[in-house]
PDB file of C-alpha atoms in Angstrom:
ATOM      1  CA  UNK A   1       8.936 100.283 109.205  1.00 48.00           C
ATOM      2  CA  UNK A   2      10.786 102.452 106.639  1.00 43.00           C
ATOM      3  CA  UNK A   3      12.208  99.340 105.026  1.00 47.00           C
ATOM      4  CA  UNK A   4       8.738  97.858 104.659  1.00 44.00           C
ATOM      5  CA  UNK A   5       7.428 101.139 103.210  1.00 39.00           C
ATOM      6  CA  UNK A   6      10.115 101.318 100.535  1.00 39.00           C
ATOM      7  CA  UNK A   7       9.688  97.625  99.756  1.00 42.00           C
ATOM      8  CA  UNK A   8       5.983  98.292  99.174  1.00 41.00           C
ATOM      9  CA  UNK A   9       6.790 101.197  96.848  1.00 40.00           C
ATOM     10  CA  UNK A  10       9.196  99.091  94.825  1.00 40.00           C
ATOM     11  CA  UNK A  11       6.642  96.286  94.599  1.00 42.00           C
ATOM     12  CA  UNK A  12       3.968  98.730  93.407  1.00 42.00           C
ATOM     13  CA  UNK A  13       6.316 100.126  90.779  1.00 41.00           C
ATOM     14  CA  UNK A  14       7.146  96.628  89.544  1.00 41.00           C
ATOM     15  CA  UNK A  15       3.439  95.800  89.363  1.00 41.00           C
ATOM     16  CA  UNK A  16       2.762  98.854  87.186  1.00 45.00           C
ATOM     17  CA  UNK A  17       5.558  97.889  84.812  1.00 43.00           C
ATOM     18  CA  UNK A  18       4.278  94.327  84.582  1.00 45.00           C
ATOM     19  CA  UNK A  19       0.647  95.383  84.329  1.00 52.00           C
ATOM     20  CA  UNK A  20       1.140  97.637  81.327  1.00 68.00           C
ATOM     21  CA  UNK A  21       3.367  96.786  78.379  1.00 89.00           C
ATOM     22  CA  UNK A  22       3.669  97.933  74.778  1.00 92.00           C
ATOM     23  CA  UNK A  23       3.419  95.402  71.985  1.00 94.00           C
ATOM     24  CA  UNK A  24       3.915  95.381  68.209  1.00 93.00           C
ATOM     25  CA  UNK A  25       1.844  94.184  65.254  1.00 93.00           C
ATOM     26  CA  UNK A  26       3.362  90.698  65.359  1.00 93.00           C
ATOM     27  CA  UNK A  27       2.302  90.160  68.965  1.00 93.00           C
ATOM     28  CA  UNK A  28      -1.168  91.568  68.319  1.00 93.00           C
ATOM     29  CA  UNK A  29      -1.617  89.246  65.347  1.00 92.00           C
ATOM     30  CA  UNK A  30      -0.744  86.285  67.557  1.00 92.00           C
ATOM     31  CA  UNK A  31      -3.408  87.322  70.055  1.00 91.00           C
ATOM     32  CA  UNK A  32      -6.285  87.783  67.580  1.00 89.00           C
ATOM     33  CA  UNK A  33      -6.033  84.083  66.730  1.00 85.00           C
ATOM     34  CA  UNK A  34      -7.267  83.333  70.239  1.00 84.00           C
ATOM     35  CA  UNK A  35     -11.041  83.996  70.487  1.00 76.00           C
ATOM     36  CA  UNK A  36     -10.885  84.463  74.262  1.00 83.00           C
ATOM     37  CA  UNK A  37      -8.420  87.347  74.000  1.00 91.00           C
ATOM     38  CA  UNK A  38      -9.796  90.679  75.270  1.00 96.00           C
ATOM     39  CA  UNK A  39      -8.968  93.255  72.588  1.00 96.00           C
ATOM     40  CA  UNK A  40     -10.308  96.786  72.959  1.00 97.00           C
ATOM     41  CA  UNK A  41     -10.529  99.286  70.116  1.00 97.00           C
ATOM     42  CA  UNK A  42     -10.906 102.597  71.969  1.00 97.00           C
ATOM     43  CA  UNK A  43     -11.637 104.738  68.899  1.00 94.00           C
ATOM     44  CA  UNK A  44     -15.022 106.174  67.989  1.00 91.00           C
ATOM     45  CA  UNK A  45     -17.788 103.953  66.617  1.00 89.00           C
ATOM     46  CA  UNK A  46     -17.429 105.649  63.227  1.00 87.00           C
ATOM     47  CA  UNK A  47     -13.711 104.873  63.087  1.00 88.00           C
ATOM     48  CA  UNK A  48     -14.385 101.295  64.157  1.00 91.00           C
ATOM     49  CA  UNK A  49     -16.921 100.853  61.363  1.00 88.00           C
ATOM     50  CA  UNK A  50     -14.323 102.073  58.892  1.00 87.00           C
ATOM     51  CA  UNK A  51     -12.110  99.102  59.713  1.00 90.00           C
ATOM     52  CA  UNK A  52     -10.788  97.338  62.814  1.00 94.00           C
ATOM     53  CA  UNK A  53      -8.582  94.526  64.061  1.00 95.00           C
ATOM     54  CA  UNK A  54     -10.308  91.115  64.072  1.00 93.00           C
ATOM     55  CA  UNK A  55     -11.860  89.906  67.352  1.00 92.00           C
ATOM     56  CA  UNK A  56     -11.755  93.409  68.849  1.00 94.00           C
ATOM     57  CA  UNK A  57     -14.518  95.128  70.803  1.00 95.00           C
ATOM     58  CA  UNK A  58     -15.203  98.835  70.396  1.00 96.00           C
ATOM     59  CA  UNK A  59     -15.409 100.962  73.572  1.00 96.00           C
ATOM     60  CA  UNK A  60     -14.952 104.670  72.871  1.00 96.00           C
ATOM     61  CA  UNK A  61     -12.372 106.071  75.313  1.00 95.00           C
ATOM     62  CA  UNK A  62     -13.772 109.585  74.941  1.00 92.00           C
ATOM     63  CA  UNK A  63     -17.122 108.452  76.349  1.00 93.00           C
ATOM     64  CA  UNK A  64     -15.690 108.171  79.852  1.00 94.00           C
ATOM     65  CA  UNK A  65     -18.819 107.112  81.776  1.00 94.00           C
ATOM     66  CA  UNK A  66     -19.785 104.508  79.178  1.00 94.00           C
ATOM     67  CA  UNK A  67     -16.180 103.269  79.074  1.00 95.00           C
ATOM     68  CA  UNK A  68     -16.045 102.821  82.852  1.00 95.00           C
ATOM     69  CA  UNK A  69     -19.335 100.920  82.753  1.00 94.00           C
ATOM     70  CA  UNK A  70     -18.354  98.729  79.795  1.00 94.00           C
ATOM     71  CA  UNK A  71     -15.092  97.467  81.286  1.00 96.00           C
ATOM     72  CA  UNK A  72     -16.988  96.044  84.255  1.00 94.00           C
ATOM     73  CA  UNK A  73     -17.789  93.046  82.063  1.00 92.00           C
ATOM     74  CA  UNK A  74     -14.101  92.329  81.357  1.00 95.00           C
ATOM     75  CA  UNK A  75     -12.283  89.481  83.084  1.00 94.00           C
ATOM     76  CA  UNK A  76      -9.542  90.835  85.367  1.00 94.00           C
ATOM     77  CA  UNK A  77      -7.944  87.401  85.412  1.00 93.00           C
ATOM     78  CA  UNK A  78      -7.136  87.803  81.705  1.00 94.00           C
ATOM     79  CA  UNK A  79      -4.955  90.489  80.052  1.00 95.00           C
ATOM     80  CA  UNK A  80      -6.476  93.264  77.993  1.00 96.00           C
ATOM     81  CA  UNK A  81      -5.013  94.404  74.650  1.00 97.00           C
ATOM     82  CA  UNK A  82      -5.732  98.030  73.747  1.00 97.00           C
ATOM     83  CA  UNK A  83      -5.313 100.029  70.538  1.00 97.00           C
ATOM     84  CA  UNK A  84      -6.560 103.169  68.765  1.00 95.00           C
ATOM     85  CA  UNK A  85      -5.395 104.903  65.584  1.00 91.00           C
ATOM     86  CA  UNK A  86      -1.917 106.060  66.516  1.00 88.00           C
ATOM     87  CA  UNK A  87      -1.368 105.462  70.236  1.00 89.00           C
ATOM     88  CA  UNK A  88      -2.657 108.576  71.987  1.00 89.00           C
ATOM     89  CA  UNK A  89      -5.989 107.276  73.213  1.00 93.00           C
ATOM     90  CA  UNK A  90      -4.774 103.739  73.825  1.00 95.00           C
ATOM     91  CA  UNK A  91      -2.041 105.072  76.129  1.00 94.00           C
ATOM     92  CA  UNK A  92      -4.607 106.935  78.228  1.00 95.00           C
ATOM     93  CA  UNK A  93      -7.001 103.983  78.258  1.00 96.00           C
ATOM     94  CA  UNK A  94      -4.179 101.604  79.182  1.00 96.00           C
ATOM     95  CA  UNK A  95      -3.208 103.779  82.131  1.00 96.00           C
ATOM     96  CA  UNK A  96      -6.805 103.865  83.333  1.00 97.00           C
ATOM     97  CA  UNK A  97      -7.263 100.110  82.943  1.00 97.00           C
ATOM     98  CA  UNK A  98      -4.037  99.495  84.857  1.00 96.00           C
ATOM     99  CA  UNK A  99      -5.351 101.627  87.709  1.00 96.00           C
ATOM    100  CA  UNK A 100      -8.491  99.471  87.717  1.00 96.00           C
ATOM    101  CA  UNK A 101      -6.394  96.359  88.278  1.00 95.00           C
ATOM    102  CA  UNK A 102      -6.091  94.962  84.744  1.00 96.00           C
ATOM    103  CA  UNK A 103      -2.938  93.641  83.124  1.00 96.00           C
ATOM    104  CA  UNK A 104      -2.734  95.736  79.965  1.00 96.00           C
ATOM    105  CA  UNK A 105      -0.861  95.437  76.683  1.00 96.00           C
ATOM    106  CA  UNK A 106      -0.865  98.668  74.667  1.00 97.00           C
ATOM    107  CA  UNK A 107      -0.542  98.254  70.900  1.00 96.00           C
ATOM    108  CA  UNK A 108       0.726 101.818  70.583  1.00 92.00           C
ATOM    109  CA  UNK A 109       1.200 101.644  66.815  1.00 92.00           C
ATOM    110  CA  UNK A 110      -2.553 101.247  66.440  1.00 94.00           C
ATOM    111  CA  UNK A 111      -4.418 101.026  63.150  1.00 92.00           C
ATOM    112  CA  UNK A 112      -1.796 103.126  61.369  1.00 90.00           C
ATOM    113  CA  UNK A 113       0.902 100.561  62.086  1.00 92.00           C
ATOM    114  CA  UNK A 114      -1.509  97.656  61.502  1.00 93.00           C
ATOM    115  CA  UNK A 115      -2.386  98.934  58.039  1.00 89.00           C
ATOM    116  CA  UNK A 116       1.224  99.733  57.171  1.00 87.00           C
ATOM    117  CA  UNK A 117       2.083  96.145  58.107  1.00 90.00           C
ATOM    118  CA  UNK A 118      -0.771  94.955  55.839  1.00 88.00           C
ATOM    119  CA  UNK A 119      -2.410  92.904  58.575  1.00 92.00           C
ATOM    120  CA  UNK A 120      -6.006  91.584  58.306  1.00 92.00           C
ATOM    121  CA  UNK A 121      -8.727  94.174  58.860  1.00 91.00           C
ATOM    122  CA  UNK A 122     -12.460  93.772  59.388  1.00 91.00           C
ATOM    123  CA  UNK A 123     -14.762  96.236  57.610  1.00 84.00           C
ATOM    124  CA  UNK A 124     -18.363  95.749  58.807  1.00 76.00           C
ATOM    125  CA  UNK A 125     -20.985  95.226  56.111  1.00 58.00           C
ATOM    126  CA  UNK A 126     -18.268  95.427  53.486  1.00 59.00           C
ATOM    127  CA  UNK A 127     -17.783  99.083  54.296  1.00 53.00           C
ATOM    128  CA  UNK A 128     -14.944 100.890  52.613  1.00 55.00           C
ATOM    129  CA  UNK A 129     -12.708 103.523  54.113  1.00 54.00           C
ATOM    130  CA  UNK A 130     -12.827 106.953  52.524  1.00 59.00           C
ATOM    131  CA  UNK A 131     -10.561 107.033  49.481  1.00 68.00           C
ATOM    132  CA  UNK A 132      -9.185 110.469  50.296  1.00 84.00           C
ATOM    133  CA  UNK A 133      -6.507 112.068  48.148  1.00 92.00           C
ATOM    134  CA  UNK A 134      -4.830 109.830  45.589  1.00 93.00           C
ATOM    135  CA  UNK A 135      -1.052 109.552  45.399  1.00 93.00           C
ATOM    136  CA  UNK A 136      -1.194 111.201  41.963  1.00 94.00           C
ATOM    137  CA  UNK A 137      -3.107 114.190  43.333  1.00 95.00           C
ATOM    138  CA  UNK A 138      -0.769 114.354  46.315  1.00 96.00           C
ATOM    139  CA  UNK A 139       2.253 114.482  44.020  1.00 96.00           C
ATOM    140  CA  UNK A 140       0.597 117.295  42.080  1.00 95.00           C
ATOM    141  CA  UNK A 141      -0.149 119.146  45.312  1.00 95.00           C
ATOM    142  CA  UNK A 142       3.397 119.020  46.679  1.00 96.00           C
ATOM    143  CA  UNK A 143       4.705 120.207  43.314  1.00 95.00           C
ATOM    144  CA  UNK A 144       2.129 122.992  42.945  1.00 94.00           C
ATOM    145  CA  UNK A 145       4.403 125.445  44.776  1.00 94.00           C
ATOM    146  CA  UNK A 146       8.121 125.675  45.525  1.00 95.00           C
ATOM    147  CA  UNK A 147       7.495 125.116  49.239  1.00 97.00           C
ATOM    148  CA  UNK A 148       4.546 123.080  50.560  1.00 97.00           C
ATOM    149  CA  UNK A 149       3.776 122.259  54.188  1.00 97.00           C
ATOM    150  CA  UNK A 150       1.664 119.102  54.614  1.00 97.00           C
ATOM    151  CA  UNK A 151      -0.220 118.622  57.881  1.00 97.00           C
ATOM    152  CA  UNK A 152      -1.891 115.293  58.742  1.00 95.00           C
ATOM    153  CA  UNK A 153      -4.332 115.654  61.635  1.00 93.00           C
ATOM    154  CA  UNK A 154      -7.756 114.599  62.936  1.00 87.00           C
ATOM    155  CA  UNK A 155     -10.629 116.283  64.752  1.00 81.00           C
ATOM    156  CA  UNK A 156     -10.437 113.904  67.737  1.00 78.00           C
ATOM    157  CA  UNK A 157      -6.647 114.295  68.166  1.00 84.00           C
ATOM    158  CA  UNK A 158      -5.894 116.685  71.066  1.00 83.00           C
ATOM    159  CA  UNK A 159      -2.303 117.537  69.980  1.00 91.00           C
ATOM    160  CA  UNK A 160      -3.632 118.161  66.450  1.00 92.00           C
ATOM    161  CA  UNK A 161      -6.079 120.700  67.823  1.00 92.00           C
ATOM    162  CA  UNK A 162      -3.269 122.345  69.790  1.00 95.00           C
ATOM    163  CA  UNK A 163      -1.308 122.707  66.564  1.00 96.00           C
ATOM    164  CA  UNK A 164      -4.287 123.845  64.469  1.00 95.00           C
ATOM    165  CA  UNK A 165      -4.148 127.608  65.308  1.00 96.00           C
ATOM    166  CA  UNK A 166      -0.459 127.695  64.386  1.00 97.00           C
ATOM    167  CA  UNK A 167      -1.066 125.994  61.040  1.00 97.00           C
ATOM    168  CA  UNK A 168      -3.984 128.305  60.254  1.00 96.00           C
ATOM    169  CA  UNK A 169      -1.896 131.368  61.153  1.00 96.00           C
ATOM    170  CA  UNK A 170       0.937 130.260  58.878  1.00 96.00           C
ATOM    171  CA  UNK A 171      -1.527 129.497  56.097  1.00 95.00           C
ATOM    172  CA  UNK A 172      -3.026 132.970  56.389  1.00 95.00           C
ATOM    173  CA  UNK A 173       0.059 135.103  57.051  1.00 96.00           C
ATOM    174  CA  UNK A 174       2.819 133.237  55.196  1.00 95.00           C
ATOM    175  CA  UNK A 175       1.073 132.314  51.931  1.00 94.00           C
ATOM    176  CA  UNK A 176       3.759 134.110  49.932  1.00 94.00           C
ATOM    177  CA  UNK A 177       6.395 131.773  51.373  1.00 94.00           C
ATOM    178  CA  UNK A 178       4.629 128.447  51.802  1.00 96.00           C
ATOM    179  CA  UNK A 179       1.524 126.648  50.618  1.00 96.00           C
ATOM    180  CA  UNK A 180      -0.270 124.681  53.352  1.00 97.00           C
ATOM    181  CA  UNK A 181      -1.943 121.350  52.596  1.00 97.00           C
ATOM    182  CA  UNK A 182      -4.166 120.079  55.435  1.00 96.00           C
ATOM    183  CA  UNK A 183      -5.162 116.410  55.303  1.00 95.00           C
ATOM    184  CA  UNK A 184      -7.550 114.539  57.588  1.00 92.00           C
ATOM    185  CA  UNK A 185      -6.040 111.276  58.827  1.00 89.00           C
ATOM    186  CA  UNK A 186      -9.395 109.473  58.878  1.00 82.00           C
ATOM    187  CA  UNK A 187     -10.147 110.460  55.283  1.00 86.00           C
ATOM    188  CA  UNK A 188      -6.680 109.622  53.922  1.00 91.00           C
ATOM    189  CA  UNK A 189      -5.777 106.241  55.403  1.00 85.00           C
ATOM    190  CA  UNK A 190      -4.404 104.808  52.152  1.00 88.00           C
ATOM    191  CA  UNK A 191      -2.273 107.862  51.488  1.00 92.00           C
ATOM    192  CA  UNK A 192      -0.870 107.736  55.015  1.00 90.00           C
ATOM    193  CA  UNK A 193       0.019 104.105  54.462  1.00 88.00           C
ATOM    194  CA  UNK A 194       1.866 104.934  51.248  1.00 91.00           C
ATOM    195  CA  UNK A 195       3.713 107.813  52.931  1.00 93.00           C
ATOM    196  CA  UNK A 196       4.434 105.689  56.022  1.00 90.00           C
ATOM    197  CA  UNK A 197       2.806 108.213  58.362  1.00 91.00           C
ATOM    198  CA  UNK A 198       2.539 106.373  61.683  1.00 84.00           C
ATOM    199  CA  UNK A 199       1.298 109.089  64.013  1.00 86.00           C
ATOM    200  CA  UNK A 200      -0.435 112.450  64.121  1.00 90.00           C
ATOM    201  CA  UNK A 201      -0.053 115.346  64.088  1.00 93.00           C
ATOM    202  CA  UNK A 202       2.555 114.971  61.375  1.00 95.00           C
ATOM    203  CA  UNK A 203       4.133 117.863  59.489  1.00 97.00           C
ATOM    204  CA  UNK A 204       6.220 117.407  56.358  1.00 97.00           C
ATOM    205  CA  UNK A 205       7.777 120.289  54.455  1.00 97.00           C
ATOM    206  CA  UNK A 206       8.402 119.784  50.731  1.00 97.00           C
ATOM    207  CA  UNK A 207      10.737 121.867  48.584  1.00 96.00           C
ATOM    208  CA  UNK A 208      10.207 121.375  44.857  1.00 95.00           C
ATOM    209  CA  UNK A 209       8.489 118.083  45.556  1.00 95.00           C
ATOM    210  CA  UNK A 210      11.233 116.691  47.813  1.00 96.00           C
ATOM    211  CA  UNK A 211      11.105 116.326  51.607  1.00 96.00           C
ATOM    212  CA  UNK A 212      13.043 119.136  53.275  1.00 96.00           C
ATOM    213  CA  UNK A 213      11.871 118.585  56.853  1.00 97.00           C
ATOM    214  CA  UNK A 214       9.547 116.348  58.816  1.00 96.00           C
ATOM    215  CA  UNK A 215       8.246 116.606  62.362  1.00 95.00           C
ATOM    216  CA  UNK A 216       5.810 114.586  64.481  1.00 92.00           C
ATOM    217  CA  UNK A 217       4.129 116.275  67.409  1.00 92.00           C
ATOM    218  CA  UNK A 218       3.472 119.946  68.104  1.00 95.00           C
ATOM    219  CA  UNK A 219       6.325 122.221  66.986  1.00 96.00           C
ATOM    220  CA  UNK A 220       6.205 125.963  67.635  1.00 96.00           C
ATOM    221  CA  UNK A 221       5.478 128.533  64.948  1.00 97.00           C
ATOM    222  CA  UNK A 222       9.097 129.714  65.155  1.00 97.00           C
ATOM    223  CA  UNK A 223      10.379 126.175  64.645  1.00 97.00           C
ATOM    224  CA  UNK A 224       8.178 125.661  61.598  1.00 97.00           C
ATOM    225  CA  UNK A 225       8.997 129.033  60.060  1.00 96.00           C
ATOM    226  CA  UNK A 226      12.727 128.497  60.589  1.00 97.00           C
ATOM    227  CA  UNK A 227      12.458 125.420  58.372  1.00 97.00           C
ATOM    228  CA  UNK A 228      10.296 127.269  55.838  1.00 96.00           C
ATOM    229  CA  UNK A 229      12.884 130.058  55.652  1.00 96.00           C
ATOM    230  CA  UNK A 230      15.633 127.501  55.033  1.00 95.00           C
ATOM    231  CA  UNK A 231      13.587 125.937  52.236  1.00 95.00           C
ATOM    232  CA  UNK A 232      12.946 129.277  50.532  1.00 91.00           C
ATOM    233  CA  UNK A 233      16.608 130.264  50.331  1.00 86.00           C
TER     234      UNK A 233
END
């Protein structure tokens, strides 16, 4: 009986590994050439309108009830390819879809990686993404003070919101040491492509216009200030 139980556990674990895999831009590009491929863009409708991968369908992961209802029309006999902007939402959606019995491929690089790789993008009605800050203005900004902390984030990004109070505190209390530049990822897609920013939140510390430190994720205030102190010496 015990042997059968452990065999079942191992089989379940193997199924989960097989049912959910990460893929890159090359693999995703191969799949969009097949009209029958099930590709889900789990970003918001506004993000989707700003540009999306060809042959994809938009189902907002944050609208949980609508998402659960929408996937009922998907074919469980065929794999599902999932992406978002930088991997956070697609990971969660992929886990959920796997639990519902789908074989899932998570394009974790998302639209950031897709755009950096200069892959084809559909912009409904000829819509254009927000221009955001130009590279010339960005260069001016990072040279406007000896030490500049750049923070790329977005309103929908949970880790970004976790980091937000720390960034605002540093901006308010440490202005004599460091200038803070906050940039919205959705409004600065071209700039992120130029800077090769592939995920958010992303912090980059500049000293006299040169990168002194870079960190993805949610560092502590002490960790950030330790780097600022190094840059000011």
